[in-house]
mmCIF file of C-alpha atoms in Angstrom:
data_model
loop_
_atom_site.group_PDB
_atom_site.id
_atom_site.type_symbol
_atom_site.label_atom_id
_atom_site.label_comp_id
_atom_site.label_asym_id
_atom_site.label_seq_id
_atom_site.Cartn_x
_atom_site.Cartn_y
_atom_site.Cartn_z
ATOM 1 C CA MET A 294 126.270 113.778 80.311
ATOM 2 C CA LEU A 295 125.358 114.238 83.977
ATOM 3 C CA GLU A 296 124.557 117.878 83.261
ATOM 4 C CA ARG A 297 121.838 116.783 80.813
ATOM 5 C CA LEU A 298 119.951 114.807 83.469
ATOM 6 C CA ASP A 299 116.513 116.395 83.851
ATOM 7 C CA THR A 300 116.016 116.338 87.624
ATOM 8 C CA SER A 301 112.933 118.549 87.524
ATOM 9 C CA PHE A 302 109.565 117.666 88.945
ATOM 10 C CA VAL A 303 106.136 119.182 88.481
ATOM 11 C CA THR A 304 103.380 118.973 91.068
ATOM 12 C CA ASP A 305 99.923 120.415 91.447
ATOM 13 C CA ALA A 306 99.789 119.632 95.168
ATOM 14 C CA ILE A 307 102.070 120.241 98.141
ATOM 15 C CA TYR A 308 102.046 119.639 101.872
ATOM 16 C CA ARG A 309 101.417 122.817 103.800
ATOM 17 C CA VAL A 310 103.284 122.743 107.125
ATOM 18 C CA ILE A 311 101.068 123.988 109.934
ATOM 19 C CA ARG A 312 102.720 124.856 113.220
ATOM 20 C CA GLU A 313 100.792 123.716 116.295
ATOM 21 C CA SER A 314 101.472 124.345 119.983
ATOM 22 C CA ARG A 315 103.773 121.329 120.369
ATOM 23 C CA GLY A 316 104.263 120.049 116.869
ATOM 24 C CA PHE A 317 103.295 120.305 113.246
ATOM 25 C CA SER A 318 100.696 119.006 110.843
ATOM 26 C CA LEU A 319 101.074 118.386 107.140
ATOM 27 C CA VAL A 320 97.991 119.227 105.120
ATOM 28 C CA GLU A 321 97.895 118.391 101.434
ATOM 29 C CA ARG A 322 96.634 121.221 99.283
ATOM 30 C CA SER A 323 96.246 121.795 95.567
ATOM 31 C CA ILE A 324 98.184 124.596 93.919
ATOM 32 C CA ASP A 325 97.558 126.427 90.676
ATOM 33 C CA PRO A 326 99.650 126.946 88.699
ATOM 34 C CA PRO A 327 101.615 123.741 89.271
ATOM 35 C CA LEU A 328 105.076 124.056 90.795
ATOM 36 C CA ARG A 329 108.096 123.108 88.680
ATOM 37 C CA LYS A 330 111.464 122.749 90.378
ATOM 38 C CA SER A 331 114.776 121.154 89.502
ATOM 39 C CA TYR A 332 117.920 120.219 91.363
ATOM 40 C CA SER A 333 121.567 119.880 90.482
ATOM 41 C CA VAL A 334 124.142 117.205 91.117
ATOM 42 C CA SER A 335 127.812 117.299 90.206
ATOM 43 C CA TRP A 336 130.468 114.676 89.605
ATOM 44 C CA HIS A 337 132.366 116.183 92.547
ATOM 45 C CA GLU A 338 129.446 115.433 94.888
ATOM 46 C CA LEU A 339 129.232 111.855 93.623
ATOM 47 C CA GLU A 340 132.986 111.327 94.039
ATOM 48 C CA ALA A 341 132.762 112.524 97.657
ATOM 49 C CA ALA A 342 129.944 110.107 98.529
ATOM 50 C CA SER A 343 130.365 106.828 100.405
ATOM 51 C CA ALA A 344 128.581 105.174 97.475
ATOM 52 C CA ALA A 345 127.333 106.466 94.130
ATOM 53 C CA ILE A 346 125.386 104.770 91.357
ATOM 54 C CA VAL A 347 124.708 105.964 87.830
ATOM 55 C CA ALA A 348 121.940 104.393 85.733
ATOM 56 C CA VAL A 349 122.618 104.357 82.004
ATOM 57 C CA SER A 350 120.414 103.558 79.030
ATOM 58 C CA GLY A 351 122.290 103.407 75.760
ATOM 59 C CA ALA A 352 124.733 106.303 75.939
ATOM 60 C CA ALA A 353 122.562 108.455 78.217
ATOM 61 C CA ILE A 354 122.593 108.791 81.974
ATOM 62 C CA VAL A 355 118.986 108.246 83.089
ATOM 63 C CA GLY A 356 119.460 108.295 86.850
ATOM 64 C CA VAL A 357 121.877 108.888 89.673
ATOM 65 C CA ALA A 358 121.928 108.116 93.382
ATOM 66 C CA SER A 359 124.420 108.504 96.188
ATOM 67 C CA LEU A 360 124.691 108.094 99.912
ATOM 68 C CA SER A 361 126.924 109.027 102.783
ATOM 69 C CA TYR A 362 127.483 106.808 105.778
ATOM 70 C CA GLU A 363 127.499 108.198 109.305
ATOM 71 C CA ARG A 364 129.486 105.723 111.369
ATOM 72 C CA TRP A 365 128.649 107.247 114.768
ATOM 73 C CA ASN A 366 124.953 106.341 114.457
ATOM 74 C CA ARG A 367 125.204 103.738 111.663
ATOM 75 C CA ARG A 368 122.878 105.735 109.433
ATOM 76 C CA ALA A 369 123.148 105.932 105.669
ATOM 77 C CA VAL A 370 121.869 109.175 104.191
ATOM 78 C CA ALA A 371 120.649 109.236 100.596
ATOM 79 C CA THR A 372 122.261 112.447 99.388
ATOM 80 C CA HIS A 373 120.948 112.219 95.813
ATOM 81 C CA LEU A 374 118.322 110.184 93.998
ATOM 82 C CA TYR A 375 117.253 111.538 90.630
ATOM 83 C CA VAL A 376 115.731 109.937 87.571
ATOM 84 C CA ASP A 377 115.636 111.777 84.268
ATOM 85 C CA ALA A 378 112.094 113.012 83.595
ATOM 86 C CA ALA A 379 111.912 111.010 80.347
ATOM 87 C CA ALA A 380 112.843 107.763 82.143
ATOM 88 C CA ARG A 381 110.389 107.980 85.050
ATOM 89 C CA GLY A 382 107.832 105.243 85.512
ATOM 90 C CA GLN A 383 110.219 102.597 84.143
ATOM 91 C CA GLY A 384 111.597 101.315 87.456
ATOM 92 C CA VAL A 385 114.867 103.257 87.343
ATOM 93 C CA GLY A 386 114.218 104.988 90.675
ATOM 94 C CA SER A 387 113.240 101.729 92.359
ATOM 95 C CA ARG A 388 116.389 100.013 91.094
ATOM 96 C CA LEU A 389 118.573 102.921 92.227
ATOM 97 C CA LEU A 390 116.927 102.896 95.647
ATOM 98 C CA HIS A 391 117.358 99.125 95.923
ATOM 99 C CA GLU A 392 121.058 99.541 95.112
ATOM 100 C CA LEU A 393 121.361 102.284 97.751
ATOM 101 C CA GLN A 394 119.795 99.886 100.273
ATOM 102 C CA SER A 395 122.291 97.183 99.288
ATOM 103 C CA ARG A 396 125.214 99.580 99.650
ATOM 104 C CA ALA A 397 123.891 100.822 103.000
ATOM 105 C CA ASN A 398 123.549 97.221 104.212
ATOM 106 C CA ALA A 399 127.118 96.479 103.106
ATOM 107 C CA LEU A 400 128.319 99.473 105.132
ATOM 108 C CA GLY A 401 126.501 98.139 108.214
ATOM 109 C CA ALA A 402 123.872 100.889 108.307
ATOM 110 C CA ARG A 403 120.826 100.390 110.508
ATOM 111 C CA SER A 404 118.683 102.748 108.422
ATOM 112 C CA LEU A 405 118.501 104.685 105.190
ATOM 113 C CA PHE A 406 117.584 108.324 105.793
ATOM 114 C CA VAL A 407 116.375 110.803 103.174
ATOM 115 C CA GLU A 408 115.524 114.497 103.148
ATOM 116 C CA THR A 409 113.072 116.035 100.716
ATOM 117 C CA GLN A 410 110.809 119.060 100.673
ATOM 118 C CA ASN A 411 107.179 119.557 101.622
ATOM 119 C CA VAL A 412 106.611 120.780 98.050
ATOM 120 C CA ASN A 413 107.956 117.598 96.438
ATOM 121 C CA LEU A 414 104.909 115.349 96.740
ATOM 122 C CA PRO A 415 106.087 113.056 93.932
ATOM 123 C CA ALA A 416 109.252 112.228 95.927
ATOM 124 C CA ILE A 417 107.393 111.845 99.228
ATOM 125 C CA ARG A 418 104.953 109.425 97.650
ATOM 126 C CA PHE A 419 107.799 107.520 95.940
ATOM 127 C CA TYR A 420 109.565 106.961 99.269
ATOM 128 C CA GLU A 421 106.404 106.110 101.207
ATOM 129 C CA ARG A 422 105.405 103.465 98.637
ATOM 130 C CA ARG A 423 108.777 101.841 99.272
ATOM 131 C CA GLY A 424 108.423 101.634 103.043
ATOM 132 C CA PHE A 425 109.914 104.930 104.219
ATOM 133 C CA ALA A 426 108.177 106.682 107.114
ATOM 134 C CA LEU A 427 108.140 110.355 107.997
ATOM 135 C CA VAL A 428 110.288 110.928 111.095
ATOM 136 C CA GLY A 429 110.629 114.692 111.265
ATOM 137 C CA LEU A 430 110.789 118.073 109.643
ATOM 138 C CA ASP A 431 112.772 121.291 109.781
ATOM 139 C CA THR A 432 111.077 124.594 108.977
ATOM 140 C CA SER A 433 114.378 126.501 109.162
ATOM 141 C CA LEU A 434 116.711 124.438 106.949
ATOM 142 C CA TYR A 435 116.157 126.369 103.723
ATOM 143 C CA ASP A 436 116.787 130.061 103.249
ATOM 144 C CA PRO A 437 113.337 131.676 102.982
ATOM 145 C CA MET A 438 114.757 134.232 100.526
ATOM 146 C CA ASP A 439 115.570 131.378 98.095
ATOM 147 C CA THR A 440 112.759 128.925 98.864
ATOM 148 C CA PRO A 441 109.832 130.562 100.633
ATOM 149 C CA ASP A 442 107.303 128.244 102.258
ATOM 150 C CA GLU A 443 109.573 125.200 101.939
ATOM 151 C CA SER A 444 110.390 122.903 104.819
ATOM 152 C CA ALA A 445 112.621 119.858 104.956
ATOM 153 C CA LEU A 446 110.874 116.541 105.521
ATOM 154 C CA TYR A 447 112.868 113.562 106.787
ATOM 155 C CA LEU A 448 111.947 109.978 106.016
ATOM 156 C CA VAL A 449 113.660 106.785 107.111
ATOM 157 C CA LEU A 450 113.708 103.155 106.071
ATOM 158 C CA PRO A 451 114.919 100.724 108.767
ATOM 159 C CA LEU A 452 117.449 98.184 107.475
ATOM 160 C CA ASP A 453 117.863 94.692 108.811
ATOM 161 C CA VAL A 454 121.561 94.794 109.616
ATOM 162 C CA ARG A 455 123.269 93.685 112.784
ATOM 163 C CA PRO A 456 126.514 95.305 113.967
ATOM 164 C CA ASP A 457 129.719 93.275 113.606
#
């Protein structure tokens, strides 16, 4: 059932990463034809996570999310957050994200960290509407032979948790 989850996205705009003398700028630009990309997630990855959530509607999996907890800096990292294309716009992603926040709080995390790509504007906008802020990028994370012109963008949501 997990294998049937449609994790693809389509976008007609991306952020172009522009290198400057001591930093970077992100400039939104339209693209034609639109970009379509999909991701994969396996049961093995979910089993290895600190927390994993599966959203189900009827007999179908309509979403999945997971996180890992980094004790040394008390940061929870959202390792997966996907909603089936047919179930988007119905609050599934928001509920999964809320559950990730709850799990991160229970672990004592001070923040929820997420990585996405400069080409995934739908995801960037999803996270920003929910309070995440851009905190960095990495132009060398992805192999340019596999994903040319893609850079990793990092967003974070502070959590209101005090250490024990």
